Amino acid sequence: MNGIRTDGIGHFHHIIRTMPNLFGEVNQGITGWYEKGNCADSIRQYVQKIFTNSGIIVQLQEEIDFSAFTAFAGCGPAVVAYIEQYCGDHNRAQIYEDMRKAGIAL
């Protein structure tokens, strides 16, 4: 349901949405999750358990944050591949440090 906001899902009031879907494809990665309404603790814990077993899970406070989070999580592997192939050792260290700082800020 990429790009569909929880408001567009219908009459459901308690929803947990996760993105990106990389986890489902390769069984590892970083996943953001957003909770609309007040889901039961058992459901919240179940979602966290599933995604934590295969990587990192980050709770987003606002649904709009999925845009930035998905871009960061999905583009990371492509950016790293480019850096490894085309950047010299001196520049590579600086680029990775800048990426780390940007990730913390995000």
Coordinates of C-alpha atoms in Angstrom, one line a residue:
M1 CA 0.0 0.0 0.0
N2 CA 2.8 2.3 -0.9
G3 CA 1.8 6.0 -0.8
I4 CA -1.6 5.4 0.8
R5 CA -2.1 7.3 4.0
T6 CA -4.0 5.7 6.9
D7 CA -6.9 8.1 6.3
G8 CA -7.4 6.5 2.9
I9 CA -7.7 2.9 4.2
G10 CA -11.4 3.2 5.1
H11 CA -13.2 2.9 8.4
F12 CA -10.3 1.5 10.4
H13 CA -9.4 3.6 13.4
H14 CA -6.4 1.7 14.8
I15 CA -3.6 1.0 12.2
I16 CA 0.1 0.3 12.3
R17 CA 1.8 1.2 9.0
T18 CA 5.3 0.2 8.1
M19 CA 7.7 1.2 5.3
P20 CA 9.8 0.6 3.3
N21 CA 9.0 -3.0 2.3
L22 CA 12.6 -4.0 1.9
F23 CA 12.3 -6.3 4.9
G24 CA 9.7 -8.4 3.0
E25 CA 12.0 -8.8 0.0
V26 CA 15.3 -9.6 1.6
N27 CA 14.5 -10.3 5.3
Q28 CA 16.7 -7.6 6.6
G29 CA 16.8 -3.8 6.7
I30 CA 15.5 -0.8 8.5
T31 CA 11.8 -0.2 8.9
G32 CA 9.8 2.8 10.0
W33 CA 6.4 2.4 11.7
Y34 CA 3.6 4.7 12.5
E35 CA 0.6 4.1 14.7
K36 CA -2.7 5.7 14.0
G37 CA -5.1 5.6 16.9
N38 CA -4.4 3.6 20.0
C39 CA -3.6 0.0 19.0
A40 CA -3.6 -2.8 21.6
D41 CA -0.2 -3.4 23.3
S42 CA -0.2 -7.0 22.0
I43 CA -0.4 -5.8 18.3
R44 CA 2.2 -3.1 18.8
Q45 CA 4.6 -5.6 20.4
Y46 CA 4.0 -8.1 17.6
V47 CA 4.9 -5.6 14.9
Q48 CA 8.0 -4.6 16.8
K49 CA 9.1 -8.2 17.3
I50 CA 8.6 -9.1 13.6
F51 CA 10.7 -6.2 12.3
T52 CA 13.3 -6.1 15.1
N53 CA 14.3 -9.7 14.4
S54 CA 15.6 -8.7 10.9
G55 CA 17.0 -5.2 11.4
I56 CA 16.3 -1.9 12.9
I57 CA 12.8 -0.5 13.6
V58 CA 12.1 3.2 14.2
Q59 CA 8.8 4.6 15.4
L60 CA 7.7 7.7 13.5
Q61 CA 5.7 10.3 15.3
E62 CA 4.0 11.7 12.2
E63 CA 2.8 9.8 9.1
I64 CA 4.2 12.5 6.9
D65 CA 7.7 11.4 8.1
F66 CA 7.5 8.3 5.9
S67 CA 8.6 10.3 2.9
A68 CA 11.9 11.3 4.3
F69 CA 12.4 8.0 6.1
T70 CA 11.7 5.8 3.1
A71 CA 14.1 7.9 0.9
F72 CA 16.8 7.6 3.5
A73 CA 16.3 3.8 4.0
G74 CA 15.7 2.9 0.4
C75 CA 18.5 5.0 -1.2
G76 CA 21.2 4.0 1.3
P77 CA 22.4 0.8 -0.5
A78 CA 22.5 2.5 -3.9
V79 CA 24.5 5.5 -2.5
V80 CA 27.0 3.2 -0.7
A81 CA 27.5 1.1 -3.9
Y82 CA 28.2 4.4 -5.8
I83 CA 30.6 5.6 -3.1
E84 CA 32.5 2.3 -3.0
Q85 CA 32.9 2.2 -6.8
Y86 CA 33.7 5.9 -7.6
C87 CA 35.2 7.6 -4.6
G88 CA 38.8 7.5 -3.5
D89 CA 39.7 6.4 0.0
H90 CA 40.2 10.0 1.3
N91 CA 36.9 11.2 0.1
R92 CA 35.0 8.0 1.1
A93 CA 35.7 8.5 4.8
Q94 CA 34.4 12.1 4.7
I95 CA 31.3 11.1 2.7
Y96 CA 30.4 8.3 5.2
E97 CA 30.9 10.7 8.1
D98 CA 28.6 13.2 6.4
M99 CA 26.0 10.5 5.8
R100 CA 26.2 9.5 9.4
K101 CA 25.5 13.1 10.6
A102 CA 22.6 13.4 8.1
G103 CA 21.1 10.2 9.4
I104 CA 21.3 11.4 13.0
A105 CA 19.7 14.7 12.0
L106 CA 16.9 12.9 10.2

